[in-house]
Coordinates of C-alpha atoms in Angstrom, one line a residue:
M1 CA -3.9 63.1 -20.4
N2 CA -1.3 60.0 -22.6
V3 CA -4.0 57.8 -23.3
R4 CA -2.2 55.5 -24.4
R5 CA 0.4 55.0 -22.2
S6 CA -2.0 55.1 -19.2
I7 CA -3.9 52.2 -20.9
S8 CA -0.8 50.4 -21.2
A9 CA 0.6 51.5 -17.5
A10 CA -2.3 49.6 -16.8
T11 CA -1.9 46.2 -18.9
A12 CA 1.1 46.0 -17.3
T13 CA -0.5 46.5 -14.3
G14 CA -2.7 43.2 -15.0
A15 CA -0.6 41.2 -16.7
A16 CA 2.1 41.3 -12.8
A17 CA -0.2 40.7 -10.8
L18 CA -2.4 37.8 -12.4
A19 CA 1.5 36.8 -13.2
L20 CA 1.6 36.6 -9.5
V21 CA -2.1 34.5 -8.8
T22 CA -0.5 32.6 -11.4
L23 CA 2.0 31.5 -9.7
S24 CA 0.6 31.3 -6.8
A25 CA -2.0 28.8 -8.3
C26 CA 1.4 26.5 -8.5
S27 CA 2.3 27.3 -5.9
G28 CA -0.4 26.5 -3.1
S29 CA -0.6 23.0 -3.6
S30 CA 2.5 23.0 -1.5
A31 CA 1.4 26.3 0.5
A32 CA -2.2 26.7 0.6
G33 CA -2.9 23.0 1.7
E34 CA -0.9 23.4 5.3
Q35 CA -3.8 23.7 7.8
N36 CA -7.5 23.8 6.4
K37 CA -9.9 25.8 8.4
D38 CA -9.9 23.8 11.8
G39 CA -6.1 23.6 12.0
K40 CA -5.6 20.3 10.8
L41 CA -3.1 19.2 7.8
D42 CA -5.1 18.2 5.4
V43 CA -3.9 14.8 4.5
V44 CA -5.5 12.8 1.3
T45 CA -4.6 8.3 0.7
S46 CA -4.6 6.6 -2.6
F47 CA -6.9 3.5 -0.5
Y48 CA -7.1 2.2 3.2
P49 CA -4.5 0.5 4.4
M50 CA -2.3 4.5 3.8
R51 CA -6.3 6.1 5.1
F52 CA -5.0 3.4 7.9
L53 CA -1.5 4.6 8.9
A54 CA -2.4 9.2 8.6
E55 CA -5.4 7.9 10.6
Q56 CA -3.6 6.2 13.8
V57 CA -0.2 8.2 12.8
G58 CA -2.2 11.7 12.3
G59 CA -4.3 11.4 15.5
E60 CA -5.3 14.4 16.2
H61 CA -3.4 16.7 14.3
V62 CA -5.5 15.5 11.1
A63 CA -8.7 15.2 8.4
V64 CA -7.6 12.5 6.4
S65 CA -10.2 11.7 3.4
T66 CA -8.9 8.5 0.6
L67 CA -9.0 9.0 -2.9
T68 CA -11.1 4.8 -2.6
E69 CA -14.5 4.6 -1.8
P70 CA -15.1 2.0 0.5
G71 CA -16.3 -0.9 -0.9
T72 CA -14.9 -0.1 -4.5
D73 CA -11.6 -1.8 -5.9
P74 CA -8.7 0.3 -5.5
H75 CA -7.5 -1.6 -9.2
D76 CA -9.6 -0.2 -11.0
Q77 CA -10.4 3.6 -9.2
T78 CA -10.6 6.6 -11.5
I79 CA -9.9 10.6 -10.3
T80 CA -12.4 12.9 -10.3
A81 CA -12.5 16.0 -11.2
R82 CA -13.7 16.7 -7.8
Q83 CA -11.0 14.7 -6.7
R84 CA -7.4 16.2 -8.3
V85 CA -9.1 19.4 -6.6
E86 CA -8.9 17.5 -3.1
L87 CA -5.4 17.1 -4.3
E88 CA -4.6 19.8 -5.2
S89 CA -5.4 21.3 -1.5
A90 CA -3.9 19.1 0.0
G91 CA -1.6 19.1 3.1
Y92 CA -0.3 15.5 2.3
V93 CA -0.2 12.8 0.8
L94 CA 0.8 9.2 1.5
H95 CA -0.2 6.9 -1.4
L96 CA 2.2 3.6 -2.8
T97 CA 3.2 3.6 -6.4
G98 CA 2.2 0.1 -8.4
V99 CA -1.8 -0.7 -6.6
Q100 CA -2.7 2.7 -8.4
P101 CA -2.2 3.6 -12.0
A102 CA -4.5 6.0 -12.7
V103 CA -4.4 7.9 -8.7
D104 CA 0.0 7.6 -9.2
D105 CA -1.0 9.8 -12.0
A106 CA -3.4 12.8 -10.8
I107 CA -0.8 12.4 -7.5
K108 CA 2.1 12.5 -9.3
E109 CA 0.9 15.4 -11.8
A110 CA -1.8 18.1 -8.5
G111 CA 2.5 18.4 -7.8
V112 CA 1.8 18.8 -3.5
K113 CA 5.2 19.1 -1.9
H114 CA 4.9 17.0 1.0
T115 CA 4.1 13.9 -0.9
V116 CA 4.9 10.3 0.1
D117 CA 5.4 7.2 -1.6
A118 CA 5.3 4.1 0.9
A119 CA 6.5 2.5 -1.7
T120 CA 9.9 3.8 -1.2
L121 CA 9.6 3.9 3.4
T122 CA 11.4 0.2 3.3
E123 CA 12.0 -2.8 0.6
L124 CA 10.8 -4.2 -2.3
H125 CA 10.2 -7.6 -3.3
V126 CA 9.6 -9.9 -6.3
H127 CA 6.4 -12.5 -5.9
G128 CA 5.2 -14.1 -8.7
T129 CA 1.5 -16.7 -8.1
G130 CA 3.7 -19.9 -6.7
G131 CA 6.5 -20.4 -4.1
D132 CA 7.5 -19.2 -1.1
G133 CA 8.1 -15.3 -1.8
H134 CA 11.8 -15.6 -1.7
D135 CA 12.8 -14.6 -5.2
H136 CA 14.0 -10.5 -4.0
G137 CA 16.0 -10.1 -7.2
G138 CA 13.6 -6.8 -8.0
S139 CA 14.3 -5.5 -4.3
H140 CA 13.4 -2.0 -4.4
S141 CA 16.4 0.6 -5.6
D142 CA 17.6 3.7 -6.2
E143 CA 14.8 5.4 -8.5
H144 CA 12.4 6.4 -6.7
K145 CA 15.7 8.9 -5.4
G146 CA 15.7 12.5 -6.5
E147 CA 12.3 12.3 -9.0
A148 CA 9.9 16.0 -8.4
E149 CA 11.1 17.0 -12.0
G150 CA 10.1 21.0 -10.7
H151 CA 6.8 20.0 -8.6
G152 CA 8.6 20.6 -5.7
H153 CA 8.2 17.2 -3.8
E154 CA 11.4 17.3 -1.0
G155 CA 13.4 14.6 -0.8
E156 CA 13.2 13.8 3.2
A157 CA 15.5 9.8 3.1
H158 CA 13.8 7.3 5.6
S159 CA 15.7 7.1 8.9
E160 CA 17.3 3.5 10.1
H161 CA 14.4 1.6 11.0
G162 CA 16.3 -0.6 13.4
H163 CA 14.4 -3.5 13.0
E164 CA 17.1 -6.4 12.7
G165 CA 17.2 -8.6 14.8
E166 CA 13.2 -9.8 14.8
A167 CA 13.3 -12.9 13.2
H168 CA 10.4 -15.0 11.2
S169 CA 9.1 -18.1 11.5
D170 CA 11.2 -19.2 8.5
G171 CA 15.0 -17.8 9.9
H172 CA 14.6 -14.6 7.4
A173 CA 15.4 -11.0 9.7
A174 CA 13.5 -7.8 8.7
E175 CA 14.9 -6.3 5.9
A176 CA 14.3 -2.8 7.8
D177 CA 18.4 -1.8 8.2
G178 CA 18.8 1.7 7.6
H179 CA 17.2 1.9 3.6
G180 CA 17.3 5.8 3.1
H181 CA 15.5 5.7 1.2
E182 CA 13.6 9.3 -0.9
A183 CA 9.9 9.4 0.7
E184 CA 9.0 11.7 -2.3
G185 CA 7.8 11.7 -5.6
H186 CA 8.2 9.0 -8.2
S187 CA 9.0 9.1 -11.8
D188 CA 7.8 8.9 -15.4
E189 CA 8.9 5.4 -15.5
H190 CA 5.3 4.3 -13.5
K191 CA 3.7 6.4 -16.6
G192 CA 1.9 3.0 -18.8
E193 CA 1.3 1.0 -16.1
A194 CA -2.0 1.7 -16.8
E195 CA -2.4 -0.9 -18.6
G196 CA -4.3 -4.1 -17.7
H197 CA -3.7 -2.5 -14.4
S198 CA 0.2 -4.7 -14.1
H199 CA -0.8 -4.0 -10.0
E200 CA 3.4 -3.6 -9.3
T201 CA 5.7 -1.9 -9.3
E202 CA 7.9 -0.6 -12.7
A203 CA 10.5 -2.9 -11.5
G204 CA 8.3 -5.5 -11.8
T205 CA 8.2 -6.0 -7.5
D206 CA 5.1 -7.0 -5.3
P207 CA 3.7 -3.8 -3.9
H208 CA 1.4 -5.7 -0.8
I209 CA 3.9 -4.3 2.4
W210 CA 0.6 -3.9 4.3
L211 CA 0.5 -7.9 4.1
D212 CA 3.6 -8.1 6.5
P213 CA 3.1 -6.6 9.9
L214 CA 6.5 -5.7 10.2
K215 CA 6.9 -4.0 6.7
Y216 CA 3.9 -2.0 7.6
A217 CA 5.0 -0.5 10.8
E218 CA 8.2 0.3 8.9
V219 CA 6.1 2.1 6.7
A220 CA 4.6 3.9 10.1
E221 CA 8.1 5.0 10.8
G222 CA 8.4 6.5 8.1
V223 CA 4.8 8.4 8.2
G224 CA 5.1 9.7 11.1
E225 CA 8.2 11.4 10.7
T226 CA 7.4 12.4 6.9
L227 CA 4.5 14.2 8.6
G228 CA 6.5 15.5 11.2
K229 CA 8.1 17.4 8.4
A230 CA 4.6 18.9 7.0
D231 CA 2.9 19.6 9.8
P232 CA 6.5 20.9 12.1
D233 CA 4.2 21.5 14.8
H234 CA 2.9 18.5 16.3
A235 CA 6.5 16.1 14.9
A236 CA 6.7 14.9 19.0
D237 CA 2.8 14.2 19.1
Y238 CA 3.0 12.3 15.1
K239 CA 6.5 10.2 16.3
K240 CA 5.2 9.2 19.7
N241 CA 2.2 7.5 17.7
A242 CA 3.8 6.1 14.7
D243 CA 6.4 4.4 18.3
A244 CA 3.0 2.6 19.3
L245 CA 1.5 1.7 15.7
V246 CA 4.8 -0.1 15.1
K247 CA 4.4 -1.8 18.9
K248 CA 1.4 -3.0 17.5
L249 CA 2.6 -3.9 14.1
K250 CA 5.2 -6.2 16.5
A251 CA 2.8 -7.8 18.5
L252 CA 0.7 -8.8 15.4
D253 CA 3.7 -9.5 14.6
A254 CA 4.6 -12.3 17.2
T255 CA 0.3 -13.4 17.0
F256 CA 1.6 -14.6 13.2
T257 CA 4.9 -15.8 14.3
A258 CA 3.2 -18.6 16.8
G259 CA 0.5 -19.4 15.0
L260 CA 2.0 -20.4 11.8
K261 CA 4.6 -22.1 13.4
N262 CA 3.7 -25.8 13.7
T263 CA 1.1 -26.9 11.1
D264 CA 0.0 -30.0 8.9
T265 CA 1.2 -27.9 5.6
K266 CA 2.8 -25.0 4.9
T267 CA 0.4 -24.0 1.6
F268 CA -2.1 -22.4 0.5
I269 CA -4.0 -21.4 -2.1
T270 CA -6.0 -18.2 -3.5
T271 CA -7.1 -15.7 -6.2
H272 CA -5.3 -13.3 -5.6
S273 CA -1.9 -13.2 -5.0
A274 CA -1.4 -10.5 -2.4
F275 CA -0.1 -12.7 0.3
G276 CA 3.4 -13.2 -1.0
Y277 CA 5.5 -10.4 1.6
L278 CA 3.3 -12.6 4.9
A279 CA 4.0 -16.1 3.5
E280 CA 7.4 -15.4 2.8
R281 CA 8.0 -13.7 6.7
Y282 CA 5.5 -17.0 7.8
G283 CA 7.7 -18.7 6.0
L284 CA 4.6 -20.3 3.8
K285 CA 4.6 -21.1 0.2
Q286 CA 1.5 -19.2 -1.8
E287 CA 0.0 -20.6 -4.4
G288 CA -2.1 -18.0 -6.4
I289 CA -5.1 -18.6 -9.5
A290 CA -3.8 -15.5 -11.2
G291 CA -1.2 -13.0 -10.7
L292 CA -0.6 -9.2 -8.9
D293 CA -3.7 -8.2 -10.6
P294 CA -7.0 -10.2 -9.4
E295 CA -8.6 -9.3 -12.1
S296 CA -6.5 -11.9 -14.6
E297 CA -7.0 -15.2 -15.9
P298 CA -5.5 -18.6 -15.6
T299 CA -4.7 -20.1 -17.5
P300 CA -5.9 -23.7 -17.9
A301 CA -1.9 -25.2 -17.2
R302 CA -1.9 -22.9 -14.3
I303 CA -6.0 -24.8 -13.2
K304 CA -4.3 -28.2 -13.6
E305 CA -0.9 -27.5 -12.1
L306 CA -3.2 -26.2 -9.2
Q307 CA -4.7 -29.8 -9.1
E308 CA -1.4 -31.9 -8.5
V309 CA -0.3 -29.4 -5.6
A310 CA -2.9 -29.5 -4.1
K311 CA -3.2 -33.5 -3.8
R312 CA 0.6 -32.9 -3.4
D313 CA 0.9 -30.7 -0.1
K314 CA -2.7 -32.2 0.8
V315 CA -4.2 -28.6 0.3
T316 CA -7.6 -28.3 2.8
T317 CA -8.7 -24.6 0.9
V318 CA -8.6 -22.7 -1.1
F319 CA -8.9 -18.7 -0.3
F320 CA -10.7 -15.7 -2.2
E321 CA -11.3 -11.9 -1.1
T322 CA -14.3 -9.7 -0.6
L323 CA -13.8 -7.0 -2.7
A324 CA -13.9 -9.6 -5.6
S325 CA -15.0 -12.4 -7.4
D326 CA -14.9 -15.8 -6.3
K327 CA -16.1 -17.7 -8.7
T328 CA -13.0 -18.9 -10.5
A329 CA -12.0 -20.5 -6.7
K330 CA -15.0 -22.1 -5.7
T331 CA -15.1 -23.9 -9.4
L332 CA -10.9 -24.6 -8.4
A333 CA -12.6 -26.2 -5.0
K334 CA -15.4 -27.6 -6.8
D335 CA -13.3 -29.4 -9.3
T336 CA -10.7 -31.3 -6.6
G337 CA -12.9 -31.7 -3.0
L338 CA -11.7 -28.6 -1.4
K339 CA -12.6 -25.5 1.0
T340 CA -13.2 -22.3 0.6
D341 CA -12.7 -19.0 2.9
V342 CA -12.0 -16.0 3.3
L343 CA -8.0 -14.2 3.4
D344 CA -8.8 -10.7 3.1
P345 CA -6.1 -9.1 1.4
L346 CA -7.3 -5.9 3.0
E347 CA -7.4 -3.5 0.8
G348 CA -10.5 -1.8 1.6
I349 CA -13.3 -2.3 5.0
T350 CA -16.7 -3.3 4.0
E351 CA -19.5 -4.3 5.4
K352 CA -17.8 -7.8 4.3
S353 CA -14.7 -7.8 6.0
K354 CA -14.0 -10.1 8.8
G355 CA -13.0 -7.0 10.8
A356 CA -12.9 -2.9 11.3
D357 CA -9.6 -2.1 10.8
Y358 CA -6.7 -3.6 9.8
F359 CA -6.0 -5.8 13.6
E360 CA -8.4 -7.1 13.0
V361 CA -9.1 -8.7 10.0
M362 CA -5.5 -9.4 9.6
E363 CA -6.6 -11.7 13.1
A364 CA -9.7 -13.2 10.9
N365 CA -6.4 -13.6 8.7
L366 CA -4.8 -15.3 10.7
A367 CA -7.5 -17.5 12.4
A368 CA -8.1 -18.5 8.1
L369 CA -4.3 -19.6 7.8
Q370 CA -4.7 -22.1 10.8
K371 CA -7.7 -23.6 10.1
A372 CA -7.1 -24.2 6.7
L373 CA -3.3 -25.3 7.2
G374 CA -3.9 -27.7 10.3
A375 CA -2.3 -25.1 13.1
K376 CA -1.5 -27.2 15.8

């Protein structure tokens, strides 16, 4: 017996088996996680607005988890080893580039085949700390296309949304006529976003699309389409659920349009410049104490400017949010003789939230705006 040859053969066989296992492990994130033991599609989402969409559209066919625990400020989210394992075994991942840099990086590294970036399902705009949000110089571009880089992301293009013709109070039609953005993956351009928690995309665009019901509806349609590709057996149900959600979001938009049509003032002050899309949609003017990053501190010049804005535009209320400090808002309100109230950017639901889900909190936001703006 040739012992050396036998050992070499065994070694070669073992190496081949190891290579096969390694290959399977590398591709497991796009295959092994298709369904869990209950026969449901395992869906991992980045934070609440994405989780709500996945639950509403996925319905009974999905098991949804989120990387951001309730009550946690999503901007500061870090990823644990357990969450990385959870990500890699998912059958579908839904996130929104620009909100959570650490999450964006972890999702890219996980390389799940059916990874969907909600930012590619609608058009993003540039919004600053002040103004009505109409500086659209940073509309979402082709930089998200074809960015799989070996991760196996599908370039699933989003179909025409069909919202054209749905006007809002300041005359802007819904921006939804066939963007064709690719739904899956994002590139190395997102690296380095973690510095300062910039809370905006690589092009300086505003990620808070869920606060505009019609933009959120566009994303819902894209989620329905991409879930259908991840789980073709239930594609019809995903489309049905997405259509039902879009109908409810359009009804919410109509309620906002009617409720904010006639007001004493169009200007509102908020700690976090998260409401640019809402202001743009309904003809309002957002004046943010801070920028898109809710943790940034305003300069003395900005505080003085806001005091002048409040007097000139007859502002009555300074808004703060549930997941961030209200100190600056209350200080400004005290110095200017204004009231304070909550305007929730809906980045998470807690016991302090004025509602149990997206629709209830948005209705509470509408009521707060109506009161502050003097709606008739």
